[in-house]
Amino acid sequence: MNRTTTEGSGRDDSHDWARRDRTGLVRAFLNTTSELITDPGSFFQKVNPSSSFQGSLLYGVIVFVVSMLFSAFWKTAGLLVGIGATGEAFSQLMGIGAVLVMVILSPILAIVLIFLGAGFFHLVLLLFGWSRHPFGATVKVVSFAGVSGLANAIPVCGGLIGFVWGLILLVMGIRELHEASTGQAVIVALAPTLLVLFCACLFVTMIAMGSVV
Amino acid sequence: MSSAASTLSGLRRRFHRDPLLGFSLAAWLGLPAAVLLFRFVNPLGLYVCPFKASLGVPCLSCGTTRMLVAAAGGDLLEAFTYQPLGFTIPLLLLMYLPLVALMPGRLPDRPRTPHVRAGGLVLAAAAAVNWTYLILAGV
């Protein structure tokens, strides 16, 4: 049973995924994915930041598993034709036992990554005092932004496209669900990248100063 | 029975507000999954840290893979010596979920901005101490 109640947010969940009990899971999934691709801003405006996040978590898990299958397909295809990550180490990693375990574990991995990602972004929002809605709203943003993983269906450059698309979806989602400005949403979405850049700057500074040999 | 139901109901409500509970659930799901995965895959030697390779000193997260493999093998003390902070944080997160369940209403219902800022400073200090240890121990 989907909860589409409004708890002080001023809007109901009026997107297709919230109506999946009536429209059917496959149709709701396709409609939601289509809307997230064509008009993500409008989609996030239909999401209630205060209702239960279980439904959106289910969507996030499904898109993660599908994108992992795409990714595994291209990696295996690359291995067969001798491009991409090859060699003994990769063959060892992609042994049949490992593949089976990874397929079984992928929904768990999806939940883990969604909670870790949402937790990180929400802590950044809290750090700057920009959080207008509870943690559940951030879980929804990260779950729906996971649709960008479907870019893995594109060989070679799918990962890069997915990364950029994911950032755009995160910005739109945070802006709409936490009622943040676009600038604030960009800072939050780029926080992990900025952290890596900070470490890289530290790295370059250490080399330049010759503080370690 | 009603007590268990009310605890579950309280946890569900809290999940919606508390990102630390999300981290805790991730630890409860992710750590057993990692242990199971490392029974089938040996990731040691698959990846070389570029920081350590170029500078000769470990980075902040060096030792994490070895820590997970040692923990998967049941050697918790060895796991701790590879990455003390990386070992301690998931342990604290594992404890957070039962703590919240056992002490309803005793902890703040969600972290607020001052908590996050103070926690960030503590974490940064712990990371600095941990990094010093990794460099001195030659992990």
Tab-separated table of C-alpha atoms in Angstrom:
chain	number	residue	atom	x	y	z
A	1	MET	CA	0.000	0.000	0.000
A	2	ASN	CA	1.472	3.324	-1.000
A	3	ARG	CA	1.336	6.186	1.390
A	4	THR	CA	0.523	9.329	-0.486
A	5	THR	CA	-0.402	11.410	2.493
A	6	THR	CA	0.715	14.963	2.899
A	7	GLU	CA	2.374	15.796	6.199
A	8	GLY	CA	2.824	19.523	6.109
A	9	SER	CA	4.603	19.630	2.755
A	10	GLY	CA	1.674	21.108	0.887
A	11	ARG	CA	1.613	18.501	-1.905
A	12	ASP	CA	0.679	14.882	-2.504
A	13	ASP	CA	2.653	12.208	-4.301
A	14	SER	CA	1.056	12.607	-7.725
A	15	HIS	CA	3.654	10.858	-9.897
A	16	ASP	CA	3.097	7.506	-11.631
A	17	TRP	CA	5.319	5.504	-9.271
A	18	ALA	CA	3.101	6.428	-6.304
A	19	ARG	CA	0.099	5.058	-8.242
A	20	ARG	CA	1.775	1.761	-9.176
A	21	ASP	CA	-0.845	-0.262	-7.275
A	22	ARG	CA	-3.441	0.949	-9.766
A	23	THR	CA	-1.394	1.221	-12.968
A	24	GLY	CA	0.775	-1.872	-12.476
A	25	LEU	CA	4.457	-2.083	-11.563
A	26	VAL	CA	5.907	-2.335	-15.107
A	27	ARG	CA	3.809	0.470	-16.541
A	28	ALA	CA	4.481	2.713	-13.539
A	29	PHE	CA	8.214	1.978	-13.833
A	30	LEU	CA	8.284	2.820	-17.543
A	31	ASN	CA	6.211	5.996	-17.107
A	32	THR	CA	8.320	7.176	-14.165
A	33	THR	CA	11.575	6.469	-15.992
A	34	SER	CA	10.282	8.229	-19.084
A	35	GLU	CA	9.279	11.301	-17.061
A	36	LEU	CA	12.616	11.358	-15.198
A	37	ILE	CA	14.391	11.345	-18.572
A	38	THR	CA	12.226	13.884	-20.368
A	39	ASP	CA	11.044	16.235	-17.605
A	40	PRO	CA	12.806	15.631	-14.268
A	41	GLY	CA	12.010	19.094	-12.875
A	42	SER	CA	8.289	18.529	-13.255
A	43	PHE	CA	8.630	14.996	-11.838
A	44	PHE	CA	10.310	16.144	-8.621
A	45	GLN	CA	7.593	18.790	-8.154
A	46	LYS	CA	5.101	15.905	-7.903
A	47	VAL	CA	7.015	14.181	-5.092
A	48	ASN	CA	5.876	14.722	-1.514
A	49	PRO	CA	9.051	15.154	0.589
A	50	SER	CA	7.281	14.176	3.819
A	51	SER	CA	5.606	10.890	2.870
A	52	SER	CA	7.125	7.417	3.313
A	53	PHE	CA	10.236	6.732	1.216
A	54	GLN	CA	9.765	2.953	0.855
A	55	GLY	CA	8.222	3.197	-2.611
A	56	SER	CA	11.019	5.369	-3.977
A	57	LEU	CA	13.581	3.041	-2.380
A	58	LEU	CA	12.019	0.172	-4.351
A	59	TYR	CA	12.366	2.213	-7.553
A	60	GLY	CA	16.018	2.964	-6.705
A	61	VAL	CA	16.748	-0.729	-6.111
A	62	ILE	CA	15.149	-1.748	-9.431
A	63	VAL	CA	17.076	0.809	-11.508
A	64	PHE	CA	20.310	-0.083	-9.704
A	65	VAL	CA	19.915	-3.806	-10.459
A	66	VAL	CA	19.032	-3.071	-14.106
A	67	SER	CA	21.996	-0.703	-14.512
A	68	MET	CA	24.316	-3.293	-12.918
A	69	LEU	CA	23.103	-5.860	-15.465
A	70	PHE	CA	23.878	-3.419	-18.319
A	71	SER	CA	27.295	-2.715	-16.849
A	72	ALA	CA	28.072	-6.434	-16.375
A	73	PHE	CA	26.924	-7.132	-19.953
A	74	TRP	CA	29.313	-4.584	-21.508
A	75	LYS	CA	32.200	-5.640	-19.248
A	76	THR	CA	31.702	-9.289	-20.189
A	77	ALA	CA	31.348	-8.365	-23.867
A	78	GLY	CA	34.558	-6.324	-23.615
A	79	LEU	CA	36.306	-9.260	-21.976
A	80	LEU	CA	35.174	-11.595	-24.764
A	81	VAL	CA	36.449	-9.340	-27.553
A	82	GLY	CA	39.586	-8.403	-25.619
A	83	ILE	CA	38.927	-4.735	-24.760
A	84	GLY	CA	38.361	-3.021	-21.434
A	85	ALA	CA	39.374	-4.542	-18.114
A	86	THR	CA	41.045	-7.830	-18.947
A	87	GLY	CA	43.720	-10.024	-17.478
A	88	GLU	CA	44.014	-12.664	-14.822
A	89	ALA	CA	42.850	-10.444	-11.980
A	90	PHE	CA	39.604	-9.503	-13.746
A	91	SER	CA	38.958	-13.121	-14.773
A	92	GLN	CA	39.454	-14.130	-11.157
A	93	LEU	CA	37.075	-11.396	-10.008
A	94	MET	CA	34.445	-12.369	-12.563
A	95	GLY	CA	34.475	-16.082	-11.734
A	96	ILE	CA	31.054	-17.719	-11.862
A	97	GLY	CA	30.761	-17.855	-8.062
A	98	ALA	CA	31.571	-14.164	-7.771
A	99	VAL	CA	29.070	-13.241	-10.514
A	100	LEU	CA	26.316	-15.220	-8.784
A	101	VAL	CA	27.082	-13.686	-5.406
A	102	MET	CA	27.155	-10.178	-6.921
A	103	VAL	CA	23.799	-10.710	-8.663
A	104	ILE	CA	22.260	-11.970	-5.419
A	105	LEU	CA	23.837	-9.136	-3.438
A	106	SER	CA	23.032	-6.321	-5.887
A	107	PRO	CA	19.671	-5.354	-4.271
A	108	ILE	CA	21.410	-5.221	-0.879
A	109	LEU	CA	24.243	-3.189	-2.402
A	110	ALA	CA	21.631	-0.841	-3.899
A	111	ILE	CA	20.003	-0.212	-0.493
A	112	VAL	CA	23.427	0.268	1.130
A	113	LEU	CA	24.541	2.776	-1.529
A	114	ILE	CA	21.234	4.681	-1.477
A	115	PHE	CA	21.349	5.070	2.317
A	116	LEU	CA	25.054	5.995	2.316
A	117	GLY	CA	24.561	8.532	-0.490
A	118	ALA	CA	21.394	10.001	0.998
A	119	GLY	CA	22.973	10.111	4.459
A	120	PHE	CA	26.018	11.959	3.116
A	121	PHE	CA	23.972	14.494	1.127
A	122	HIS	CA	21.594	15.040	4.052
A	123	LEU	CA	24.486	15.654	6.458
A	124	VAL	CA	25.876	18.236	4.010
A	125	LEU	CA	22.422	19.873	3.900
A	126	LEU	CA	22.311	19.897	7.715
A	127	LEU	CA	25.900	21.175	7.916
A	128	PHE	CA	24.930	24.311	5.998
A	129	GLY	CA	21.446	24.537	7.543
A	130	TRP	CA	19.715	24.061	4.171
A	131	SER	CA	17.613	21.011	5.066
A	132	ARG	CA	13.916	21.928	4.891
A	133	HIS	CA	12.553	18.378	5.026
A	134	PRO	CA	13.537	15.139	6.798
A	135	PHE	CA	16.059	12.529	5.718
A	136	GLY	CA	13.319	10.631	3.836
A	137	ALA	CA	13.162	13.448	1.258
A	138	THR	CA	16.884	13.002	0.514
A	139	VAL	CA	16.415	9.224	0.213
A	140	LYS	CA	13.746	9.939	-2.415
A	141	VAL	CA	16.057	12.264	-4.370
A	142	VAL	CA	18.921	9.720	-4.386
A	143	SER	CA	16.586	6.814	-5.263
A	144	PHE	CA	15.001	8.604	-8.229
A	145	ALA	CA	18.345	10.086	-9.354
A	146	GLY	CA	19.563	6.466	-9.588
A	147	VAL	CA	17.776	6.337	-12.945
A	148	SER	CA	20.960	7.900	-14.372
A	149	GLY	CA	22.594	4.462	-13.943
A	150	LEU	CA	20.534	3.305	-16.935
A	151	ALA	CA	23.059	5.250	-19.057
A	152	ASN	CA	25.236	2.156	-18.559
A	153	ALA	CA	23.220	0.736	-21.467
A	154	ILE	CA	25.437	2.935	-23.671
A	155	PRO	CA	28.810	1.270	-24.204
A	156	VAL	CA	32.130	3.033	-23.498
A	157	CYS	CA	30.864	6.508	-22.478
A	158	GLY	CA	27.729	5.408	-20.568
A	159	GLY	CA	29.419	5.776	-17.180
A	160	LEU	CA	30.453	9.379	-17.829
A	161	ILE	CA	27.031	10.305	-19.227
A	162	GLY	CA	25.393	8.666	-16.204
A	163	PHE	CA	27.639	10.593	-13.812
A	164	VAL	CA	26.767	13.984	-15.327
A	165	TRP	CA	23.086	13.091	-15.672
A	166	GLY	CA	23.048	11.905	-12.049
A	167	LEU	CA	24.490	15.227	-10.872
A	168	ILE	CA	21.814	17.142	-12.804
A	169	LEU	CA	19.051	14.980	-11.301
A	170	LEU	CA	20.484	15.421	-7.801
A	171	VAL	CA	20.535	19.207	-8.226
A	172	MET	CA	16.939	19.238	-9.472
A	173	GLY	CA	15.760	16.853	-6.752
A	174	ILE	CA	17.452	18.693	-3.880
A	175	ARG	CA	16.214	22.037	-5.225
A	176	GLU	CA	12.602	20.851	-5.429
A	177	LEU	CA	12.359	18.570	-2.377
A	178	HIS	CA	14.420	20.644	0.069
A	179	GLU	CA	13.275	23.962	-1.366
A	180	ALA	CA	16.907	24.996	-1.781
A	181	SER	CA	18.261	27.487	-4.309
A	182	THR	CA	19.964	26.111	-7.415
A	183	GLY	CA	23.356	27.252	-6.088
A	184	GLN	CA	22.823	25.464	-2.765
A	185	ALA	CA	21.684	22.312	-4.569
A	186	VAL	CA	24.770	22.419	-6.827
A	187	ILE	CA	27.080	22.699	-3.794
A	188	VAL	CA	25.388	19.721	-2.079
A	189	ALA	CA	25.375	17.564	-5.227
A	190	LEU	CA	29.021	18.379	-5.931
A	191	ALA	CA	30.127	17.872	-2.296
A	192	PRO	CA	31.672	14.400	-2.883
A	193	THR	CA	33.457	15.681	-6.020
A	194	LEU	CA	34.640	18.795	-4.153
A	195	LEU	CA	35.935	16.561	-1.338
A	196	VAL	CA	37.927	14.489	-3.845
A	197	LEU	CA	39.223	17.714	-5.469
A	198	PHE	CA	40.265	18.991	-2.032
A	199	CYS	CA	42.208	15.761	-1.412
A	200	ALA	CA	43.775	16.065	-4.885
A	201	CYS	CA	44.833	19.660	-4.094
A	202	LEU	CA	46.325	18.438	-0.814
A	203	PHE	CA	48.139	15.739	-2.786
A	204	VAL	CA	49.553	18.264	-5.300
A	205	THR	CA	50.535	20.664	-2.503
A	206	MET	CA	52.406	17.882	-0.715
A	207	ILE	CA	54.299	17.038	-3.892
A	208	ALA	CA	55.071	20.724	-4.558
A	209	MET	CA	56.301	21.307	-1.032
A	210	GLY	CA	58.343	18.123	-1.097
A	211	SER	CA	57.135	17.444	2.421
A	212	VAL	CA	57.167	13.696	1.847
A	213	VAL	CA	59.513	11.601	-0.236
B	1	MET	CA	4.123	-8.149	21.534
B	2	SER	CA	2.681	-4.634	21.534
B	3	SER	CA	5.995	-3.361	22.929
B	4	ALA	CA	7.894	-4.896	19.996
B	5	ALA	CA	5.345	-3.453	17.575
B	6	SER	CA	5.650	0.011	19.095
B	7	THR	CA	9.480	-0.211	18.979
B	8	LEU	CA	9.293	-1.135	15.282
B	9	SER	CA	6.823	1.636	14.616
B	10	GLY	CA	9.100	4.123	16.415
B	11	LEU	CA	12.094	2.940	14.377
B	12	ARG	CA	10.153	3.326	11.131
B	13	ARG	CA	9.205	6.890	12.027
B	14	ARG	CA	12.759	7.650	13.067
B	15	PHE	CA	14.159	6.206	9.804
B	16	HIS	CA	12.336	8.961	8.000
B	17	ARG	CA	14.179	11.646	9.979
B	18	ASP	CA	17.553	10.311	11.089
B	19	PRO	CA	20.344	9.872	8.491
B	20	LEU	CA	22.495	8.099	11.115
B	21	LEU	CA	19.892	5.336	11.240
B	22	GLY	CA	20.240	5.092	7.448
B	23	PHE	CA	24.018	4.711	7.853
B	24	SER	CA	23.407	2.095	10.561
B	25	LEU	CA	21.081	0.072	8.327
B	26	ALA	CA	23.680	0.328	5.541
B	27	ALA	CA	26.271	-1.106	7.956
B	28	TRP	CA	23.932	-3.944	9.051
B	29	LEU	CA	23.289	-4.879	5.416
B	30	GLY	CA	26.645	-4.016	3.868
B	31	LEU	CA	29.091	-5.621	6.289
B	32	PRO	CA	27.635	-9.170	6.155
B	33	ALA	CA	27.361	-8.757	2.351
B	34	ALA	CA	31.051	-7.738	2.159
B	35	VAL	CA	32.069	-10.708	4.336
B	36	LEU	CA	30.060	-13.053	2.080
B	37	LEU	CA	31.531	-11.509	-1.085
B	38	PHE	CA	35.111	-11.810	0.175
B	39	ARG	CA	34.550	-15.535	0.713
B	40	PHE	CA	34.305	-15.810	-3.092
B	41	VAL	CA	36.509	-12.963	-4.283
B	42	ASN	CA	39.984	-12.053	-3.119
B	43	PRO	CA	40.357	-8.379	-4.002
B	44	LEU	CA	43.915	-8.058	-2.649
B	45	GLY	CA	46.343	-7.048	-5.391
B	46	LEU	CA	43.590	-5.929	-7.802
B	47	TYR	CA	44.060	-2.241	-7.046
B	48	VAL	CA	47.118	-0.181	-6.184
B	49	CYS	CA	46.542	3.100	-4.340
B	50	PRO	CA	47.917	5.858	-6.634
B	51	PHE	CA	48.659	8.093	-3.615
B	52	LYS	CA	50.815	5.450	-1.942
B	53	ALA	CA	52.383	4.382	-5.248
B	54	SER	CA	53.533	7.920	-6.084
B	55	LEU	CA	54.332	9.352	-2.644
B	56	GLY	CA	55.294	6.227	-0.716
B	57	VAL	CA	52.960	7.041	2.163
B	58	PRO	CA	49.466	5.623	2.730
B	59	CYS	CA	46.379	7.712	1.943
B	60	LEU	CA	43.514	8.232	4.409
B	61	SER	CA	41.717	5.067	3.324
B	62	CYS	CA	44.715	2.765	2.786
B	63	GLY	CA	44.277	-0.597	4.500
B	64	THR	CA	40.472	-0.701	4.108
B	65	THR	CA	40.450	-3.657	1.698
B	66	ARG	CA	42.935	-5.590	3.847
B	67	MET	CA	40.817	-4.725	6.893
B	68	LEU	CA	37.668	-6.134	5.247
B	69	VAL	CA	39.466	-9.303	4.111
B	70	ALA	CA	40.919	-9.833	7.611
B	71	ALA	CA	37.490	-9.216	9.180
B	72	ALA	CA	35.900	-11.645	6.700
B	73	GLY	CA	38.468	-14.218	7.841
B	74	GLY	CA	37.470	-13.612	11.459
B	75	ASP	CA	40.707	-11.889	12.527
B	76	LEU	CA	39.237	-8.731	14.048
B	77	LEU	CA	42.407	-7.574	15.825
B	78	GLU	CA	44.422	-7.701	12.602
B	79	ALA	CA	41.536	-5.942	10.824
B	80	PHE	CA	41.710	-3.117	13.390
B	81	THR	CA	45.467	-2.653	12.908
B	82	TYR	CA	45.045	-2.188	9.136
B	83	GLN	CA	42.545	0.701	9.400
B	84	PRO	CA	41.520	1.674	12.967
B	85	LEU	CA	39.076	4.416	11.944
B	86	GLY	CA	37.577	2.370	9.114
B	87	PHE	CA	37.030	-0.447	11.611
B	88	THR	CA	35.621	1.705	14.416
B	89	ILE	CA	33.077	3.774	12.443
B	90	PRO	CA	31.099	0.778	11.064
B	91	LEU	CA	31.233	-0.770	14.553
B	92	LEU	CA	29.699	2.382	16.078
B	93	LEU	CA	27.096	2.443	13.307
B	94	LEU	CA	26.233	-1.208	13.997
B	95	MET	CA	25.647	-0.295	17.646
B	96	TYR	CA	23.488	2.738	16.824
B	97	LEU	CA	20.415	0.818	15.586
B	98	PRO	CA	20.010	-1.410	18.707
B	99	LEU	CA	20.828	1.594	20.910
B	100	VAL	CA	17.987	3.604	19.380
B	101	ALA	CA	15.645	0.605	19.640
B	102	LEU	CA	16.526	-0.040	23.304
B	103	MET	CA	16.426	3.592	24.438
B	104	PRO	CA	13.442	5.185	22.719
B	105	GLY	CA	13.184	8.877	23.467
B	106	ARG	CA	16.583	9.091	25.186
B	107	LEU	CA	18.569	10.194	22.132
B	108	PRO	CA	17.870	13.324	20.039
B	109	ASP	CA	15.248	12.421	17.431
B	110	ARG	CA	17.521	13.584	14.582
B	111	PRO	CA	20.926	15.245	14.173
B	112	ARG	CA	20.727	19.013	13.928
B	113	THR	CA	23.131	21.522	12.401
B	114	PRO	CA	25.258	22.063	15.591
B	115	HIS	CA	25.524	18.254	16.069
B	116	VAL	CA	26.669	17.795	12.465
B	117	ARG	CA	29.250	20.600	12.728
B	118	ALA	CA	30.638	19.221	16.011
B	119	GLY	CA	30.603	15.669	14.603
B	120	GLY	CA	32.402	16.859	11.480
B	121	LEU	CA	35.187	18.409	13.580
B	122	VAL	CA	35.541	15.241	15.687
B	123	LEU	CA	35.628	13.123	12.534
B	124	ALA	CA	38.261	15.378	10.912
B	125	ALA	CA	40.427	15.153	14.069
B	126	ALA	CA	39.986	11.361	14.207
B	127	ALA	CA	40.904	11.114	10.507
B	128	ALA	CA	44.095	13.129	11.141
B	129	VAL	CA	45.097	10.875	14.067
B	130	ASN	CA	44.256	7.781	12.015
B	131	TRP	CA	46.325	9.020	9.057
B	132	THR	CA	49.305	9.706	11.344
B	133	TYR	CA	49.005	6.134	12.649
B	134	LEU	CA	48.828	4.708	9.093
B	135	ILE	CA	51.988	6.622	8.093
B	136	LEU	CA	53.919	5.681	11.255
B	137	ALA	CA	52.810	2.031	11.149
B	138	GLY	CA	53.614	1.820	7.428
B	139	VAL	CA	50.245	0.291	6.549
